[in-house]
Amino acid sequence: MTITAIKPKRISDEVFEQMKEHIITGEWAPGSKIPSEHELVELFGVSRVSVREAIHRLVGMGVLTIRRGEGTFVNEVLPENYMNTLLPILMIESASFSETLEFRAIMEAESARMAAKRADEKDIARLEKALKAMEKKKGNIQEFAEADLNFHVAVAMATHNSVIIKVNAIIHDMLKKIMEEIVDITGYEGGLYYHGKILEAIKNRDESTAAKLMREHISATVDKISGLDELKSKKPLA
Amino acid sequence: MTITAIKPKRISDEVFEQMKEHIITGEWAPGSKIPSEHELVELFGVSRVSVREAIHRLVGMGVLTIRRGEGTFVNEVLPENYMNTLLPILMIESASFSETLEFRAIMEAESARMAAKRADEKDIARLEKALKAMEKKKGNIQEFAEADLNFHVAVAMATHNSVIIKVNAIIHDMLKKIMEEIVDITGYEGGLYYHGKILEAIKNRDESTAAKLMREHISATVDKISGLDELKSKKPLA
DNA sequence: TATTTTGTAGTTGTAATACATCTTACAATG
DNA sequence: CATTGTAAGATGTATTACAACTACAAAATA
């Protein structure tokens, strides 16, 4: 007889696969609530631990959302969900920080262009609020850095394109950690100046100016922090 | 005193965020082994359940791989690693593609611009080869569609920016499924015409023309297949 | 009756403990 | 020197218990 390799099977893998099938086939439809953990334990005949691990893998994939006290739900399949696959790449491929910033410059410049085209009253109001928040937070590096990112988030939202919003969020997730250092180096005025001008361009529906300013803004930032690749904190956990 | 809202926090979320930071910052490098679950329990001061749930979310995202008996490792960013997180993409059948295509238009146009700036002899050669391959495959929808995508991949490579290259790869993975339908609708000549002109612009280092042509190219495609959202099979995967 | 408050059942979140199973490394054995 | 056995360390699974949150119904109140 022939010998075939035995692959160790994890129960949670089996649960994961079966749950995936149920979602793919539509038996568990988008937006619907899946059986409770207790019910799944009964159905699969396994422990709650195994069920929960499978669920959390699906959460990581953007397929399920857990609402504590309510239940676990199948996500509507939106473009921004599959953009989750970008995260691993941008997260791990810290290949070079400068490449990520270059990518960001493109995204943000074109986001500004699109925002100038599509922003409605609500978007404008959000942008103005974000800008005012920055002015108010001048002097506090941490809060200013957060407000700065919020302005960029508001620009992304004004595009009304959920893929762009998601990609922006991923980029900002990565920048959050070092944004304070950036503010520390670049100061407050540069960001405030550009943000003000960009908002003005968006209000005026001046697409090319908005894009141009945003590109300048990012480039100026990149220039000032060009040595930041080594700056990124390498501190160990704990 | 004032009362401020308390937002419920999940410990596993906090663990997840911190682990993510460690990977983003490169403290846990690709390919390396992260601390054992027991060690993480000690470091975070939480239960093993919370640690494992955070880990499984990262597994679902394609960031970590668990090897039983050995430990848990940060994934190298290889195509095969993020490919298996594509479940959400496979489920997108029923979702709208328009936002994704809009995102693609931006990415590709700016990629073309950057390619015109940075392409070296090798890149040019790769582009020419891809273009010739398209001409040769004229008549065979399937092979032509593949060759078409290869040209765009070659443009991305000419940017010499690994983030852009990988983001392009993701977009193309998604498009592969419907690329044949696109070719079927749009025919061979349009793509060949634009690709030829784009290559010419890249050779001439004419950045703005390269970007403009690529944007036109994608827009033209989008226009022709504007009805494709309903065209895509609504059937579940499986 | 209409409204507010409270209680309760159901659900997910966390913890602690125990043991099973797998991988690796290394010592013991022949 | 090759093989086998063993121990250490890692993840996998199960069990039990309770905490925290949500939604909804029941009760109290106006």
Coordinates of C-alpha atoms (C1' of nucleotides) in Angstrom, one line a residue:
Chain A
M1 CA 0.0 0.0 0.0
T2 CA 1.0 3.6 -0.5
I3 CA 1.7 6.0 2.3
T4 CA 0.1 9.3 2.1
A5 CA 1.0 12.3 4.2
I6 CA -1.4 13.1 7.0
K7 CA -2.1 16.7 7.4
P8 CA -2.9 17.7 10.9
K9 CA -6.5 19.1 11.0
R10 CA -7.6 21.8 13.2
I11 CA -11.2 21.7 14.3
S12 CA -11.4 25.5 14.1
D13 CA -10.3 25.2 10.4
E14 CA -13.1 22.8 9.7
V15 CA -15.6 25.2 11.4
F16 CA -14.1 28.1 9.4
E17 CA -14.5 26.3 6.1
Q18 CA -18.0 25.3 6.8
M19 CA -19.0 28.7 7.9
K20 CA -17.3 30.2 4.8
E21 CA -19.3 27.8 2.6
H22 CA -22.5 28.9 4.2
I23 CA -21.7 32.5 3.5
I24 CA -20.5 32.0 0.0
T25 CA -23.5 29.9 -1.0
G26 CA -25.8 32.6 0.4
E27 CA -27.4 30.4 3.1
W28 CA -26.2 33.0 5.5
A29 CA -27.1 36.1 3.5
P30 CA -25.4 39.5 3.7
G31 CA -26.8 41.6 6.5
S32 CA -28.3 38.6 8.3
K33 CA -27.5 37.3 11.7
I34 CA -25.8 34.0 11.9
P35 CA -26.6 31.5 14.7
S36 CA -25.3 32.4 18.1
E37 CA -22.1 31.0 19.4
H38 CA -24.1 28.7 21.6
E39 CA -26.1 27.4 18.7
L40 CA -23.0 26.9 16.6
V41 CA -21.4 24.9 19.4
E42 CA -24.5 22.6 19.3
L43 CA -24.5 22.4 15.5
F44 CA -20.9 21.7 15.0
G45 CA -20.5 19.7 18.2
V46 CA -17.3 21.5 19.2
S47 CA -16.3 23.8 21.9
R48 CA -17.0 27.5 22.0
V49 CA -13.3 28.3 21.7
S50 CA -13.1 26.7 18.2
V51 CA -16.2 28.5 17.1
R52 CA -14.9 31.8 18.2
E53 CA -11.6 31.4 16.6
A54 CA -13.2 30.6 13.3
I55 CA -15.5 33.6 13.7
H56 CA -12.5 35.9 14.4
R57 CA -10.7 34.8 11.3
L58 CA -13.8 35.7 9.3
V59 CA -13.9 39.1 11.1
G60 CA -10.3 39.6 10.0
M61 CA -11.3 38.9 6.5
G62 CA -14.0 41.5 6.7
V63 CA -16.7 39.0 6.2
L64 CA -18.3 39.0 9.6
T65 CA -19.0 41.8 12.1
I66 CA -19.6 41.0 15.8
R67 CA -22.0 43.1 17.7
R68 CA -21.7 42.4 21.4
G69 CA -24.9 41.6 23.1
E70 CA -26.7 41.3 19.7
G71 CA -25.0 38.7 17.7
T72 CA -22.7 38.1 14.7
F73 CA -23.7 39.4 11.3
V74 CA -22.6 38.7 7.7
N75 CA -21.3 41.9 6.1
E76 CA -22.8 43.5 3.1
V77 CA -20.1 43.1 0.4
L78 CA -18.9 46.5 -0.3
P79 CA -15.8 47.4 -2.3
E80 CA -14.1 48.8 0.8
N81 CA -14.2 45.4 2.4
Y82 CA -12.0 43.7 -0.1
M83 CA -9.6 46.5 0.2
N84 CA -8.7 44.9 3.5
T85 CA -6.4 42.8 1.4
L86 CA -4.3 46.0 1.1
L87 CA -3.7 46.2 4.7
P88 CA -1.4 43.2 5.0
I89 CA 0.7 44.5 2.1
L90 CA 1.0 48.0 3.4
M91 CA 1.5 46.8 6.9
I92 CA 4.2 44.3 6.4
E93 CA 5.8 45.8 3.4
S94 CA 7.3 48.6 5.4
A95 CA 9.7 48.1 2.6
S96 CA 10.3 51.7 2.4
F97 CA 8.4 54.4 4.1
S98 CA 9.1 56.7 1.2
E99 CA 7.3 54.5 -1.2
T100 CA 4.3 54.5 0.9
L101 CA 4.3 58.3 1.1
E102 CA 4.7 58.5 -2.6
F103 CA 1.6 56.3 -3.0
R104 CA -0.1 58.5 -0.5
A105 CA 0.7 61.6 -2.4
I106 CA -1.0 60.2 -5.5
M107 CA -4.1 59.1 -3.6
E108 CA -4.5 62.3 -1.7
A109 CA -4.0 64.6 -4.6
E110 CA -6.5 62.8 -6.7
S111 CA -8.8 62.6 -3.7
A112 CA -8.7 66.4 -3.4
R113 CA -9.4 66.7 -7.1
M114 CA -12.4 64.5 -6.8
A115 CA -13.5 66.2 -3.6
A116 CA -13.5 69.5 -5.4
K117 CA -15.9 68.0 -8.0
R118 CA -18.3 66.3 -5.7
A119 CA -18.3 67.8 -2.2
D120 CA -21.7 68.7 -0.9
E121 CA -22.7 71.0 1.9
K122 CA -22.1 68.4 4.5
D123 CA -18.7 67.6 3.2
I124 CA -17.7 71.3 3.2
A125 CA -19.0 71.7 6.7
R126 CA -17.0 68.7 7.8
L127 CA -13.9 70.1 6.2
E128 CA -14.4 73.5 7.9
K129 CA -14.9 71.9 11.2
A130 CA -11.8 69.8 10.8
L131 CA -9.8 72.9 9.9
K132 CA -11.1 74.9 12.8
A133 CA -10.2 72.0 15.1
M134 CA -6.6 72.1 13.9
E135 CA -6.4 75.8 14.6
K136 CA -7.7 75.3 18.1
K137 CA -5.3 72.4 18.8
K138 CA -2.3 74.5 17.8
G139 CA 0.3 74.0 20.5
N140 CA -0.7 70.5 21.5
I141 CA 1.3 68.2 19.2
Q142 CA -0.7 65.1 19.9
E143 CA -4.1 66.6 19.4
F144 CA -3.0 68.7 16.4
A145 CA -1.7 65.6 14.7
E146 CA -5.0 63.9 15.2
A147 CA -6.9 66.9 13.9
D148 CA -4.5 67.0 10.9
L149 CA -5.4 63.4 9.9
N150 CA -9.0 64.2 10.4
F151 CA -8.9 66.8 7.8
H152 CA -7.5 64.3 5.3
V153 CA -10.2 61.9 6.2
A154 CA -12.7 64.5 5.5
V155 CA -11.2 65.1 2.1
A156 CA -11.4 61.4 1.4
M157 CA -15.1 61.3 2.5
A158 CA -15.9 64.2 0.1
T159 CA -14.9 62.0 -2.8
H160 CA -18.0 59.8 -2.1
N161 CA -15.9 56.8 -3.2
S162 CA -15.8 54.1 -0.6
V163 CA -12.7 52.5 -2.0
I164 CA -10.8 55.7 -1.8
I165 CA -12.1 56.3 1.7
K166 CA -10.9 52.8 2.8
V167 CA -7.5 53.1 1.2
N168 CA -7.0 56.5 2.9
A169 CA -8.0 55.0 6.2
I170 CA -5.4 52.3 5.8
I171 CA -2.7 54.8 5.0
H172 CA -3.6 56.9 7.9
D173 CA -3.6 53.9 10.2
M174 CA 0.0 53.5 9.3
L175 CA 0.8 57.2 9.7
K176 CA -0.9 57.6 13.0
K177 CA 2.0 56.3 14.9
I178 CA 4.5 58.7 13.5
M179 CA 2.2 61.7 12.8
E180 CA 3.2 63.3 16.0
E181 CA 6.8 63.2 15.1
I182 CA 5.9 64.7 11.7
V183 CA 4.1 67.6 13.4
D184 CA 7.1 68.0 15.7
I185 CA 9.4 68.4 12.8
T186 CA 7.2 70.4 10.4
G187 CA 5.5 72.6 12.8
Y188 CA 1.9 73.8 12.7
E189 CA 1.8 76.6 10.2
G190 CA 2.6 74.7 7.0
G191 CA -0.2 72.3 7.5
L192 CA -2.7 75.0 8.4
Y193 CA -1.7 77.1 5.4
Y194 CA -2.1 74.3 2.9
H195 CA -5.3 72.9 4.4
G196 CA -6.8 76.3 4.3
K197 CA -5.9 76.8 0.6
I198 CA -7.1 73.3 -0.3
L199 CA -10.5 73.9 1.4
E200 CA -10.8 77.1 -0.5
A201 CA -10.1 75.3 -3.8
I202 CA -12.6 72.6 -3.0
K203 CA -15.2 75.3 -2.2
N204 CA -14.5 76.9 -5.6
R205 CA -14.8 73.6 -7.4
D206 CA -11.2 74.2 -8.7
E207 CA -10.2 70.6 -9.2
S208 CA -6.7 71.1 -10.6
T209 CA -5.7 73.6 -7.9
A210 CA -7.0 71.4 -5.2
A211 CA -5.0 68.5 -6.5
K212 CA -1.9 70.6 -7.1
L213 CA -2.0 72.0 -3.6
M214 CA -2.5 68.7 -2.0
R215 CA 0.4 67.3 -3.9
E216 CA 2.6 70.2 -2.9
H217 CA 1.5 69.8 0.7
I218 CA 2.4 66.1 0.8
S219 CA 5.7 66.7 -1.0
A220 CA 6.7 69.5 1.3
T221 CA 6.0 67.2 4.2
V222 CA 8.0 64.4 2.7
D223 CA 10.9 66.7 2.1
K224 CA 11.0 67.8 5.6
I225 CA 10.9 64.4 7.1
S226 CA 13.1 62.7 4.5
G227 CA 15.2 61.1 7.2
L228 CA 12.3 59.5 9.0
D229 CA 12.8 56.0 7.7
E230 CA 15.3 55.5 10.5
L231 CA 13.2 57.5 12.8
K232 CA 10.4 55.1 13.1
S233 CA 10.3 53.8 16.6
K234 CA 11.8 50.4 17.0
K235 CA 10.9 50.1 20.7
P236 CA 10.2 46.6 21.9
L237 CA 6.9 45.7 23.4
A238 CA 6.2 46.1 27.1
Chain B
M1 CA -18.8 67.5 37.4
T2 CA -19.5 66.5 33.8
I3 CA -20.4 63.1 32.7
T4 CA -18.6 61.8 29.6
A5 CA -19.8 58.8 27.6
I6 CA -17.9 55.6 28.1
K7 CA -17.3 53.6 25.0
P8 CA -17.2 49.9 25.6
K9 CA -13.7 48.6 24.8
R10 CA -12.9 45.1 24.0
I11 CA -9.6 43.9 25.3
S12 CA -9.0 41.7 22.3
D13 CA -9.3 44.9 20.2
E14 CA -6.6 46.6 22.2
V15 CA -4.4 43.5 21.8
F16 CA -5.1 43.5 18.1
E17 CA -4.2 47.1 17.7
Q18 CA -1.0 46.8 19.6
M19 CA 0.1 43.7 17.7
K20 CA -0.8 45.5 14.4
E21 CA 1.4 48.4 15.4
H22 CA 4.3 46.1 16.2
I23 CA 4.0 44.6 12.7
I24 CA 3.6 48.0 11.0
T25 CA 6.6 49.4 12.7
G26 CA 8.6 46.4 11.7
E27 CA 9.5 45.4 15.3
W28 CA 8.0 42.1 14.4
A29 CA 9.6 41.6 11.0
P30 CA 8.3 39.6 8.1
G31 CA 9.2 36.0 8.5
S32 CA 10.0 36.3 12.1
K33 CA 8.4 34.5 15.0
I34 CA 6.3 36.6 17.4
P35 CA 6.3 35.9 21.1
S36 CA 4.5 32.8 22.2
E37 CA 0.9 33.0 23.4
H38 CA 2.0 32.5 26.9
E39 CA 4.5 35.3 26.6
L40 CA 1.9 37.6 25.1
V41 CA -0.4 36.8 28.0
E42 CA 2.3 38.0 30.3
L43 CA 3.2 41.0 28.3
F44 CA -0.3 42.3 27.8
G45 CA -1.6 41.1 31.2
V46 CA -4.7 39.6 29.6
S47 CA -6.1 36.1 29.2
R48 CA -5.0 33.7 26.5
V49 CA -8.5 33.9 25.0
S50 CA -8.1 37.6 24.2
V51 CA -4.6 37.0 22.7
R52 CA -5.8 34.2 20.5
E53 CA -8.7 36.1 19.2
A54 CA -6.5 39.0 18.2
I55 CA -4.1 36.5 16.6
H56 CA -6.9 34.9 14.6
R57 CA -8.1 38.2 13.3
L58 CA -4.6 38.9 12.0
V59 CA -4.6 35.4 10.5
G60 CA -7.8 36.2 8.7
M61 CA -6.1 39.3 7.3
G62 CA -3.3 37.3 6.0
V63 CA -0.8 39.0 8.3
L64 CA 0.1 36.1 10.6
T65 CA 0.5 32.3 10.1
I66 CA 0.2 29.9 13.0
R67 CA 2.4 26.8 12.9
R68 CA 1.2 24.4 15.6
G69 CA 4.0 23.3 17.8
E70 CA 6.3 25.9 16.5
G71 CA 4.8 29.3 17.0
T72 CA 3.2 32.2 15.2
F73 CA 5.0 34.0 12.4
V74 CA 4.6 37.3 10.5
N75 CA 4.0 36.5 6.8
E76 CA 6.3 37.5 4.1
V77 CA 4.4 39.5 1.5
L78 CA 4.1 37.1 -1.3
P79 CA 1.3 36.9 -3.8
E80 CA 0.2 33.5 -2.6
N81 CA -0.1 34.9 0.9
Y82 CA -2.5 37.6 0.2
M83 CA -4.3 35.7 -2.5
N84 CA -6.0 33.4 0.0
T85 CA -7.5 36.3 1.7
L86 CA -9.5 37.1 -1.4
L87 CA -12.8 35.6 -0.2
P88 CA -14.4 39.0 -0.1
I89 CA -13.3 39.6 -3.6
L90 CA -14.9 36.4 -4.8
M91 CA -18.1 37.5 -3.1
I92 CA -18.2 40.8 -4.8
E93 CA -20.3 39.5 -7.7
S94 CA -23.3 41.4 -6.5
A95 CA -21.6 44.6 -5.6
S96 CA -20.9 47.6 -7.8
F97 CA -17.6 47.8 -9.6
S98 CA -17.8 51.4 -10.5
E99 CA -16.0 52.7 -7.5
T100 CA -13.2 50.2 -7.9
L101 CA -12.8 51.2 -11.6
E102 CA -12.6 54.8 -10.6
F103 CA -9.9 54.0 -8.1
R104 CA -8.1 52.0 -10.8
A105 CA -8.3 55.0 -13.2
I106 CA -6.4 57.1 -10.7
M107 CA -3.8 54.5 -9.9
E108 CA -3.1 53.7 -13.5
A109 CA -2.9 57.2 -14.7
E110 CA -0.5 58.2 -12.0
S111 CA 1.4 55.0 -12.5
A112 CA 1.8 55.9 -16.2
R113 CA 3.0 59.4 -15.2
M114 CA 5.6 57.9 -12.9
A115 CA 6.6 55.3 -15.4
A116 CA 7.3 58.0 -17.9
K117 CA 9.6 59.6 -15.4
R118 CA 11.5 56.5 -14.2
A119 CA 11.4 53.8 -16.8
D120 CA 14.8 52.3 -17.6
E121 CA 15.8 50.2 -20.6
K122 CA 14.6 47.1 -19.0
D123 CA 11.2 48.5 -18.3
I124 CA 10.9 49.8 -21.9
A125 CA 11.8 46.4 -23.2
R126 CA 9.2 44.8 -21.0
L127 CA 6.6 47.2 -22.2
E128 CA 7.5 46.6 -25.8
K129 CA 7.4 42.8 -25.3
A130 CA 4.0 43.1 -23.6
L131 CA 2.6 45.2 -26.5
K132 CA 3.9 42.8 -29.1
A133 CA 2.4 39.9 -27.2
M134 CA -1.0 41.6 -27.4
E135 CA -0.7 42.0 -31.1
K136 CA 0.1 38.4 -31.5
K137 CA -2.8 37.2 -29.4
K138 CA -5.3 39.2 -31.3
G139 CA -8.2 36.9 -32.1
N140 CA -8.0 34.8 -28.9
I141 CA -10.0 36.6 -26.3
Q142 CA -8.6 34.8 -23.3
E143 CA -4.9 35.1 -24.2
F144 CA -5.4 38.7 -25.4
A145 CA -7.0 39.6 -22.0
E146 CA -4.1 38.2 -20.2
A147 CA -1.6 40.0 -22.4
D148 CA -3.6 43.2 -21.9
L149 CA -3.3 43.0 -18.1
N150 CA 0.4 42.2 -18.5
F151 CA 1.0 45.5 -20.2
H152 CA -0.6 47.3 -17.2
V153 CA 1.6 45.2 -14.9
A154 CA 4.6 46.3 -16.9
V155 CA 3.6 49.9 -16.5
A156 CA 3.3 49.5 -12.7
M157 CA 6.7 47.9 -12.6
A158 CA 8.2 50.8 -14.4
T159 CA 7.2 53.0 -11.5
H160 CA 9.8 51.2 -9.4
N161 CA 7.5 51.7 -6.4
S162 CA 6.7 48.4 -4.7
V163 CA 3.5 49.6 -3.1
I164 CA 2.1 50.7 -6.4
I165 CA 3.1 47.5 -8.0
K166 CA 1.3 45.5 -5.4
V167 CA -1.8 47.6 -5.3
N168 CA -2.0 47.2 -9.1
A169 CA -1.7 43.5 -8.7
I170 CA -4.7 43.4 -6.4
I171 CA -6.8 45.4 -8.7
H172 CA -5.8 43.2 -11.6
D173 CA -6.6 40.0 -9.6
M174 CA -10.1 41.4 -9.3
L175 CA -10.4 42.3 -12.9
K176 CA -9.0 39.1 -14.3
K177 CA -12.4 37.5 -13.7
I178 CA -14.2 39.9 -15.9
M179 CA -11.4 41.0 -18.2
E180 CA -12.4 38.5 -20.9
E181 CA -15.9 40.0 -20.9
I182 CA -14.4 43.4 -21.2
V183 CA -12.3 42.4 -24.2
D184 CA -15.3 40.7 -25.7
I185 CA -17.2 44.0 -25.5
T186 CA -14.5 46.5 -26.3
G187 CA -12.7 44.5 -29.0
Y188 CA -9.0 44.4 -29.7
E189 CA -8.2 47.7 -31.5
G190 CA -9.0 50.2 -28.8
G191 CA -6.6 48.7 -26.2
L192 CA -3.9 48.2 -28.8
Y193 CA -4.2 51.8 -29.9
Y194 CA -3.9 53.3 -26.4
H195 CA -1.2 51.0 -25.3
G196 CA 0.9 51.9 -28.2
K197 CA 0.4 55.6 -27.6
I198 CA 1.1 55.2 -23.9
L199 CA 4.3 53.3 -24.6
E200 CA 5.4 56.1 -26.9
A201 CA 4.7 58.8 -24.3
I202 CA 6.7 56.8 -21.7
K203 CA 9.6 56.5 -24.1
N204 CA 9.5 60.2 -24.8
R205 CA 9.4 60.9 -21.0
D206 CA 6.2 62.8 -21.6
E207 CA 4.7 62.4 -18.2
S208 CA 1.5 64.3 -18.6
T209 CA 0.6 62.8 -21.9
A210 CA 1.2 59.3 -20.5
A211 CA -1.1 60.0 -17.6
K212 CA -3.7 61.6 -19.8
L213 CA -3.7 58.8 -22.3
M214 CA -4.0 56.2 -19.6
R215 CA -6.9 58.0 -18.0
E216 CA -8.6 58.2 -21.4
H217 CA -8.0 54.6 -22.0
I218 CA -9.5 53.5 -18.7
S219 CA -12.4 55.9 -19.0
A220 CA -13.1 54.7 -22.5
T221 CA -13.2 51.1 -21.2
V222 CA -15.4 52.1 -18.3
D223 CA -17.8 53.8 -20.7
K224 CA -18.1 50.8 -23.0
I225 CA -18.8 48.4 -20.2
S226 CA -20.9 50.7 -18.1
G227 CA -23.7 48.1 -18.1
L228 CA -21.4 45.4 -16.8
D229 CA -22.5 45.7 -13.2
E230 CA -25.6 43.7 -14.1
L231 CA -23.6 41.6 -16.5
K232 CA -21.6 39.9 -13.9
S233 CA -23.0 36.6 -12.9
K234 CA -25.0 36.9 -9.8
K235 CA -24.5 33.3 -8.9
P236 CA -22.7 32.5 -5.7
L237 CA -19.2 31.1 -6.0
A238 CA -19.2 27.5 -4.9
Chain C
dT1 C1' -54.0 55.4 28.3
dA2 C1' -49.4 56.9 27.4
dT3 C1' -44.9 57.1 29.0
dT4 C1' -41.1 55.8 31.6
dT5 C1' -38.6 52.6 34.2
dT6 C1' -37.1 48.2 35.3
dG7 C1' -36.3 43.5 34.8
dT8 C1' -34.9 39.6 32.2
dA9 C1' -33.4 36.6 28.6
dG10 C1' -30.1 36.1 25.1
dT11 C1' -25.6 37.3 23.3
dT12 C1' -20.8 38.2 23.1
dG13 C1' -16.4 39.1 26.1
dT14 C1' -13.0 37.5 29.4
dA15 C1' -10.8 34.5 32.6
dA16 C1' -8.9 30.4 34.6
dT17 C1' -7.7 25.7 34.3
dA18 C1' -6.6 21.4 32.4
dC19 C1' -5.1 18.4 29.1
dA20 C1' -4.2 17.0 24.1
dT21 C1' -1.3 17.2 20.2
dC22 C1' 2.4 18.8 17.5
dT23 C1' 7.5 20.3 16.6
dT24 C1' 12.0 20.5 17.8
dA25 C1' 16.1 19.3 20.1
dC26 C1' 18.8 16.3 22.4
dA27 C1' 20.0 12.6 25.2
dA28 C1' 19.9 7.5 25.6
dT29 C1' 20.4 3.3 23.4
dG30 C1' 21.9 -0.4 20.5
Chain D
dC1 C1' 26.6 6.2 14.0
dA2 C1' 21.9 5.6 13.2
dT3 C1' 17.8 5.0 15.8
dT4 C1' 14.8 5.5 19.4
dG5 C1' 13.0 7.7 23.5
dT6 C1' 12.1 11.7 26.1
dA7 C1' 11.5 16.3 27.6
dA8 C1' 10.4 21.1 26.7
dG9 C1' 7.8 24.4 24.5
dA10 C1' 4.4 25.6 21.4
dT11 C1' -0.5 25.7 19.7
dG12 C1' -5.3 23.2 19.9
dT13 C1' -9.4 22.1 22.4
dA14 C1' -12.6 21.7 26.1
dT15 C1' -15.0 23.1 30.3
dT16 C1' -16.8 26.2 33.5
dA17 C1' -17.9 30.5 35.3
dC18 C1' -19.1 35.1 35.2
dA19 C1' -19.1 40.0 33.3
dA20 C1' -21.0 43.3 30.0
dC21 C1' -24.0 44.6 26.6
dT22 C1' -28.6 44.7 23.7
dA23 C1' -33.2 44.4 22.9
dC24 C1' -37.6 43.7 24.3
dA25 C1' -41.2 42.8 27.4
dA26 C1' -43.3 43.6 31.7
dA27 C1' -44.3 46.6 35.4
dA28 C1' -44.6 51.0 37.5
dT29 C1' -45.8 55.7 37.0
dA30 C1' -47.9 60.0 35.3

